[in-house]
PDB file of C-alpha atoms in Angstrom:
ATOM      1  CA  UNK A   1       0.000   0.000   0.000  1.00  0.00           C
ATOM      2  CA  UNK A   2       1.302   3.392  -0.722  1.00  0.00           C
ATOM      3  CA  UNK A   3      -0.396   6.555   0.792  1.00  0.00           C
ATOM      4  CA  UNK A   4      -1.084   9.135  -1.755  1.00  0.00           C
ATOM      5  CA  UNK A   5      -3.327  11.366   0.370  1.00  0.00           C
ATOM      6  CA  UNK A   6      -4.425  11.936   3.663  1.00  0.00           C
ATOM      7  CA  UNK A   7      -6.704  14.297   6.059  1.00  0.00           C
ATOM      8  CA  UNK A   8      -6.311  14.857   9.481  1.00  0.00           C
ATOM      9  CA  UNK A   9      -8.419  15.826  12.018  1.00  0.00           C
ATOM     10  CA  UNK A  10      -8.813  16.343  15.532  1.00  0.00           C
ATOM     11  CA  UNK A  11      -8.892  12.744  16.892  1.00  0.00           C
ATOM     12  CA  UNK A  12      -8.479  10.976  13.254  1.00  0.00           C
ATOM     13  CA  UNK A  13      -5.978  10.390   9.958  1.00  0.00           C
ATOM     14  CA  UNK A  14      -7.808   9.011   7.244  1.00  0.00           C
ATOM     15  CA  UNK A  15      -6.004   7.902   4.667  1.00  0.00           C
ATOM     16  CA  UNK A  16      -6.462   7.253   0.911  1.00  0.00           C
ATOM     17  CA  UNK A  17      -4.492   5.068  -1.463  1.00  0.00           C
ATOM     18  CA  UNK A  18      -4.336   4.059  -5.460  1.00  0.00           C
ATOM     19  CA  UNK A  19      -2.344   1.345  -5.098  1.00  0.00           C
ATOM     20  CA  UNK A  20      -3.362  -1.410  -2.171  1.00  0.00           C
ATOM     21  CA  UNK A  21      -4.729  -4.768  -1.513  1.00  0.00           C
ATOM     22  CA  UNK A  22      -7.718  -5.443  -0.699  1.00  0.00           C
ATOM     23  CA  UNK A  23      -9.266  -8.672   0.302  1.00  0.00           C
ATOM     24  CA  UNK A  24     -13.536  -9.294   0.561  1.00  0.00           C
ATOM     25  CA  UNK A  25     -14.875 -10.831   3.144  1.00  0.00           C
ATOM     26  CA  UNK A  26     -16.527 -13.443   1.032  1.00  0.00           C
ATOM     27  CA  UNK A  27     -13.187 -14.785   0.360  1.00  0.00           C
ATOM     28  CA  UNK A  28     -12.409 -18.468   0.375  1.00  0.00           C
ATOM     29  CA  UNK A  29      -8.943 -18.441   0.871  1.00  0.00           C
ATOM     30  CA  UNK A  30      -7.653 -15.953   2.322  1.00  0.00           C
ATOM     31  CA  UNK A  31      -5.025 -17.836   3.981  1.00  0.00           C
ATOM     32  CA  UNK A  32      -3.466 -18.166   0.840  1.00  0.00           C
ATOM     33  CA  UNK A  33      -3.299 -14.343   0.262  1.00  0.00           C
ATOM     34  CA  UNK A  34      -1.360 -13.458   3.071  1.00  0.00           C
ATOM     35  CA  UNK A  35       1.969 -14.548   1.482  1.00  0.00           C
ATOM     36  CA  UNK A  36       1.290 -12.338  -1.544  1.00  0.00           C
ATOM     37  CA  UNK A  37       0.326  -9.598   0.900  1.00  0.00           C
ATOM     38  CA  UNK A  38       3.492  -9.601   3.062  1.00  0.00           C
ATOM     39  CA  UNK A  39       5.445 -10.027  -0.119  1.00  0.00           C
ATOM     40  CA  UNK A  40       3.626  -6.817  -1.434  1.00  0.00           C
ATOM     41  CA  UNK A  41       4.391  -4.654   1.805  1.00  0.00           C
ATOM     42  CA  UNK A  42       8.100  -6.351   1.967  1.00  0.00           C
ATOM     43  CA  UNK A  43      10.747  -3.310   2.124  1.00  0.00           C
ATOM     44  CA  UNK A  44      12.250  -3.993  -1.293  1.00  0.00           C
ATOM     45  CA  UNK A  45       8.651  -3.895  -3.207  1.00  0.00           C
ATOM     46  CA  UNK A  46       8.144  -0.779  -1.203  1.00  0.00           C
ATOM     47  CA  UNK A  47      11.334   0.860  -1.640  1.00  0.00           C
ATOM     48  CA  UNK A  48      11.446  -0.279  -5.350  1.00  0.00           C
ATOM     49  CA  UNK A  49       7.762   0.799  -6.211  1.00  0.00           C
ATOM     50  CA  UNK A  50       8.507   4.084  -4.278  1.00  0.00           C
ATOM     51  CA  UNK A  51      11.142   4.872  -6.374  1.00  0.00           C
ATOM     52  CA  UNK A  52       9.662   3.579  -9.566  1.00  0.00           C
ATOM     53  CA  UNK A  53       6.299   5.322  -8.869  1.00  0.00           C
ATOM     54  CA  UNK A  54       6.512   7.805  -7.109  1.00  0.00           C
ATOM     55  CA  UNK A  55       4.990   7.019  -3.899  1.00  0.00           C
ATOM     56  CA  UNK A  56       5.234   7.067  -0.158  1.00  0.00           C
ATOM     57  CA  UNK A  57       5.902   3.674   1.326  1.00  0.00           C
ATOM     58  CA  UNK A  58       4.531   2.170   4.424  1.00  0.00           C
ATOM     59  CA  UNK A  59       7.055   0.175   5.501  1.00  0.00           C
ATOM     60  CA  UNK A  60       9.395   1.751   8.001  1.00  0.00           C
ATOM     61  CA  UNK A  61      12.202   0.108   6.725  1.00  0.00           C
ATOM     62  CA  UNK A  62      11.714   1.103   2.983  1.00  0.00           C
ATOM     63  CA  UNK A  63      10.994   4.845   4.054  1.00  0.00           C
ATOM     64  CA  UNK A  64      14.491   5.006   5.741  1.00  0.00           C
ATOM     65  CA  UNK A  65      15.880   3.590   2.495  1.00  0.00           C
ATOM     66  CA  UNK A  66      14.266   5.777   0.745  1.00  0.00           C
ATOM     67  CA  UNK A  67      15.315   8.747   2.765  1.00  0.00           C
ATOM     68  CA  UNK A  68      18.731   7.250   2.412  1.00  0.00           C
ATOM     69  CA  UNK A  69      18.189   7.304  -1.107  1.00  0.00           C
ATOM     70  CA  UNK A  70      16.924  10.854  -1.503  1.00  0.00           C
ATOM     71  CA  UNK A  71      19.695  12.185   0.447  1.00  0.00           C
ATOM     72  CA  UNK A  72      22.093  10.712  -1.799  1.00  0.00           C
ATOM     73  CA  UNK A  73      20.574  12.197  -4.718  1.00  0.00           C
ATOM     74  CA  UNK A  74      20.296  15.766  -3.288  1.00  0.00           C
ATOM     75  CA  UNK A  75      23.543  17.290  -4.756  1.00  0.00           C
ATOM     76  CA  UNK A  76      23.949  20.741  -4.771  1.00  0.00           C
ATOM     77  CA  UNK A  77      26.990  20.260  -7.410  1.00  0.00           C
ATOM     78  CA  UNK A  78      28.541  23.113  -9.095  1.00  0.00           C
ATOM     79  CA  UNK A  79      25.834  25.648  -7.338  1.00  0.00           C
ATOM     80  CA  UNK A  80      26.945  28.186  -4.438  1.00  0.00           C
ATOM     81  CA  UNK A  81      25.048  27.237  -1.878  1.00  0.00           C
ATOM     82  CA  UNK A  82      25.469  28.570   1.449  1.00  0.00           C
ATOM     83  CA  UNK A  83      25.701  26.048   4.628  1.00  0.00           C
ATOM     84  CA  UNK A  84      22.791  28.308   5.942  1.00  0.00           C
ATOM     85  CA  UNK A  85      21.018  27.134   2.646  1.00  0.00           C
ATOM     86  CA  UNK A  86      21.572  23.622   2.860  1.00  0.00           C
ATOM     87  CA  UNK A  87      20.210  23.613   6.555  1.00  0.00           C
ATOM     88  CA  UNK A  88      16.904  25.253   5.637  1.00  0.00           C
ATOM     89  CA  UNK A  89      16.535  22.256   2.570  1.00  0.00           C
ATOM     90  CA  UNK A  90      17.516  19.216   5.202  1.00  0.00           C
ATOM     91  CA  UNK A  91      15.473  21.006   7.778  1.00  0.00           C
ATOM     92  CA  UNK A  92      12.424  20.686   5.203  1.00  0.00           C
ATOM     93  CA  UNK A  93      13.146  17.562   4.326  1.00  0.00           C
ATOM     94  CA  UNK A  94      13.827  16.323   8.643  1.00  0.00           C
ATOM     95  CA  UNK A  95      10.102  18.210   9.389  1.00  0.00           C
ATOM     96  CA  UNK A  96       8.674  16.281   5.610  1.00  0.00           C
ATOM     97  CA  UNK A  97       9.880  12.812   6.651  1.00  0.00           C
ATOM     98  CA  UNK A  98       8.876  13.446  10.530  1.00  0.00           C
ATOM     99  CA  UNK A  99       5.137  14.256   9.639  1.00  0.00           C
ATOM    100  CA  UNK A 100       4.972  11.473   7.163  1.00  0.00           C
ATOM    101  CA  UNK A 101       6.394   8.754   9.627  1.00  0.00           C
ATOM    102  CA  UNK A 102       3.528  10.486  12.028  1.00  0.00           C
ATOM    103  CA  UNK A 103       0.829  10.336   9.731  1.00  0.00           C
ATOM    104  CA  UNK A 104       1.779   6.276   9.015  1.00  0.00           C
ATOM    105  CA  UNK A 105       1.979   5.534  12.224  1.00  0.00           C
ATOM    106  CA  UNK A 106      -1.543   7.077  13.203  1.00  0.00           C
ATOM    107  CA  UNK A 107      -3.576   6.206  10.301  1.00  0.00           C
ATOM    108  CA  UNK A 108      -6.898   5.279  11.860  1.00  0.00           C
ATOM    109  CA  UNK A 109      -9.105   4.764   8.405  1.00  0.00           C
ATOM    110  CA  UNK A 110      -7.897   3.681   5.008  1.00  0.00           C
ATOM    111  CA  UNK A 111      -9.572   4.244   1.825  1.00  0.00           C
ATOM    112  CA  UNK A 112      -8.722   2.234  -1.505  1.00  0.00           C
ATOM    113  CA  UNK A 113      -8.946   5.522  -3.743  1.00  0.00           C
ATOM    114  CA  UNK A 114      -8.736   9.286  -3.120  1.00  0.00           C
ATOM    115  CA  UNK A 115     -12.358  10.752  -2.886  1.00  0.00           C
ATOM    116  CA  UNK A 116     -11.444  13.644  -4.472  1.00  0.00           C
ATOM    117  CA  UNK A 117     -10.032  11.235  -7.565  1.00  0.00           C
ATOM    118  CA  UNK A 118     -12.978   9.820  -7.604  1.00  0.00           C
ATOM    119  CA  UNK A 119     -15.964  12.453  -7.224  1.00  0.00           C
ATOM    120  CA  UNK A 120     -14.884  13.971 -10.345  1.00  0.00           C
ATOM    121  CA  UNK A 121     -15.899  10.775 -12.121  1.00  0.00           C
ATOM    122  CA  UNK A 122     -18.998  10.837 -14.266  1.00  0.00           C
ATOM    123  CA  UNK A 123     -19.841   7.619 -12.256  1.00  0.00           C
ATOM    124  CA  UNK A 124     -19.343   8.692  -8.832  1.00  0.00           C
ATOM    125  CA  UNK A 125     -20.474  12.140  -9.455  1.00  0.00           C
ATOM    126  CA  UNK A 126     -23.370  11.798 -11.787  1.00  0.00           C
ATOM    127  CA  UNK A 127     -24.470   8.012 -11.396  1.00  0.00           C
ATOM    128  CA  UNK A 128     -24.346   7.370  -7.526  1.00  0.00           C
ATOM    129  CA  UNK A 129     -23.860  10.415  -6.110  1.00  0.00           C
ATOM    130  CA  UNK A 130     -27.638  10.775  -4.644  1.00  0.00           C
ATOM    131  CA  UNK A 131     -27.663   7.312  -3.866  1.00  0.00           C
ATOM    132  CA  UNK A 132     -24.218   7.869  -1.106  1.00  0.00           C
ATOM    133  CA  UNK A 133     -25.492  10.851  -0.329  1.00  0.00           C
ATOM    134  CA  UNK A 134     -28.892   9.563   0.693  1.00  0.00           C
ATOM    135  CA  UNK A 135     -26.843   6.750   2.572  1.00  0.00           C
ATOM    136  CA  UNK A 136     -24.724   8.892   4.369  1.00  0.00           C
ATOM    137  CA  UNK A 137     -26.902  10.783   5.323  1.00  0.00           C
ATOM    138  CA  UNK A 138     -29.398   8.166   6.928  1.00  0.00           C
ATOM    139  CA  UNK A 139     -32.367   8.929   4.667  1.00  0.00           C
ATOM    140  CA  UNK A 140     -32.119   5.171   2.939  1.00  0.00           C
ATOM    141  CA  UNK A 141     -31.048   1.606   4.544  1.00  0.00           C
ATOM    142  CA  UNK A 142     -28.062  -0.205   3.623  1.00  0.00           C
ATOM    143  CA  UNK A 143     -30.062  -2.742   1.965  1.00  0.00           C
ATOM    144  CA  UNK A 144     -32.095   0.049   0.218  1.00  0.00           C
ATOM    145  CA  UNK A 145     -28.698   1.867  -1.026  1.00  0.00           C
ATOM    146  CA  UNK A 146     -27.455  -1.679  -2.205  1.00  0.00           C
ATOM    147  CA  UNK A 147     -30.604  -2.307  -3.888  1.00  0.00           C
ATOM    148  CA  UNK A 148     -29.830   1.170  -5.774  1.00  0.00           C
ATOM    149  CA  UNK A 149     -26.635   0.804  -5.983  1.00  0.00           C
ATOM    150  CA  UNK A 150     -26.731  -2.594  -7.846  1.00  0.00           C
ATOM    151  CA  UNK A 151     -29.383  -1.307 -10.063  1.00  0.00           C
ATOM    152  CA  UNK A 152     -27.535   2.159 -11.242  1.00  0.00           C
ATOM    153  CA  UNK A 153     -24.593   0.413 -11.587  1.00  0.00           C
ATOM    154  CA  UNK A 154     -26.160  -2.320 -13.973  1.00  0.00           C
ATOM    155  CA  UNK A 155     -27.718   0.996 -15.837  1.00  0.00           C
ATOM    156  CA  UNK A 156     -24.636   2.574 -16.228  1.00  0.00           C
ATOM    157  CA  UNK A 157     -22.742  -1.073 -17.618  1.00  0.00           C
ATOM    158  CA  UNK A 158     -24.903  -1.781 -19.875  1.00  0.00           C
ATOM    159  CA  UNK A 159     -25.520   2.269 -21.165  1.00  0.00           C
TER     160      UNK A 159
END
């Protein structure tokens, strides 16, 4: 899993991913996932999809090689830089790296996909969005909004 975007408020982080695993209750073997899964969150997948990809890792380990990584790379080369300079960028990066570990660390919800990715779907935001909204809001049942669900969904597959 890789964290792409997160909110935080006073007693929560959510967090929202495009890249993760996800396994459905309904599954019948789930046992035989969890090798895959702890393969998938290893430190060299993270590390290498991190710096493939672009994105924050969850493993511990792989941040630090990342970190290790990026400070490697940073190379102020043939530019005057001032030591007062070069603080102020490692300072940035320390306070970057610090509130990322945090926000890890404290995640209390997860969701597979950025909302804000997804409301600017046609789906999402033409499709379903009454349906959710009604849901949320506690105007319909959950077996009510899966009924409608289902059905605009089956609309909008076979449109």
């Amino acid at each position: 899993m890789f964290v792409n975007n997160y909110n935080m408020d006073d007693d929560s982080i959510s967090a929202s991913t495009d890249v993760g695993i996800a396994v459905n209750d309904n599954c019948k073997n789930k046992e035989k996932l969890l090798p895959f899964i702890k393969y998938c969150l290893s430190c060299d997948v993270q590390k290498n999809m991190s710096e493939e990809c672009m994105y924050l890792p969850v493993n511990s380990d792989a941040m630090e090689k990342c970190i290790d990584s990026i400070d490697e790379a940073i190379d102020f080369g043939d530019l005057i830089v001032s030591d007062k300079e070069k603080a102020i960028v490692e300072t940035a990066e320390s306070a970057a790296i610090r509130d990322y570990k945090y926000i890890i660390n404290n995640i209390t919800k997860c969701n597979l996909y950025s909302f804000n990715y997804l409301s600017d779907t046609y789906f999402n935001s033409s499709v379903i969005s009454d349906i959710v909204d009604k849901y949320l809001n506690g105007d319909i049942s959950k077996e009510k909004f899966i009924r409608q669900l289902s059905a605009a969904t089956e609309i909008y597959l076979t449109e």
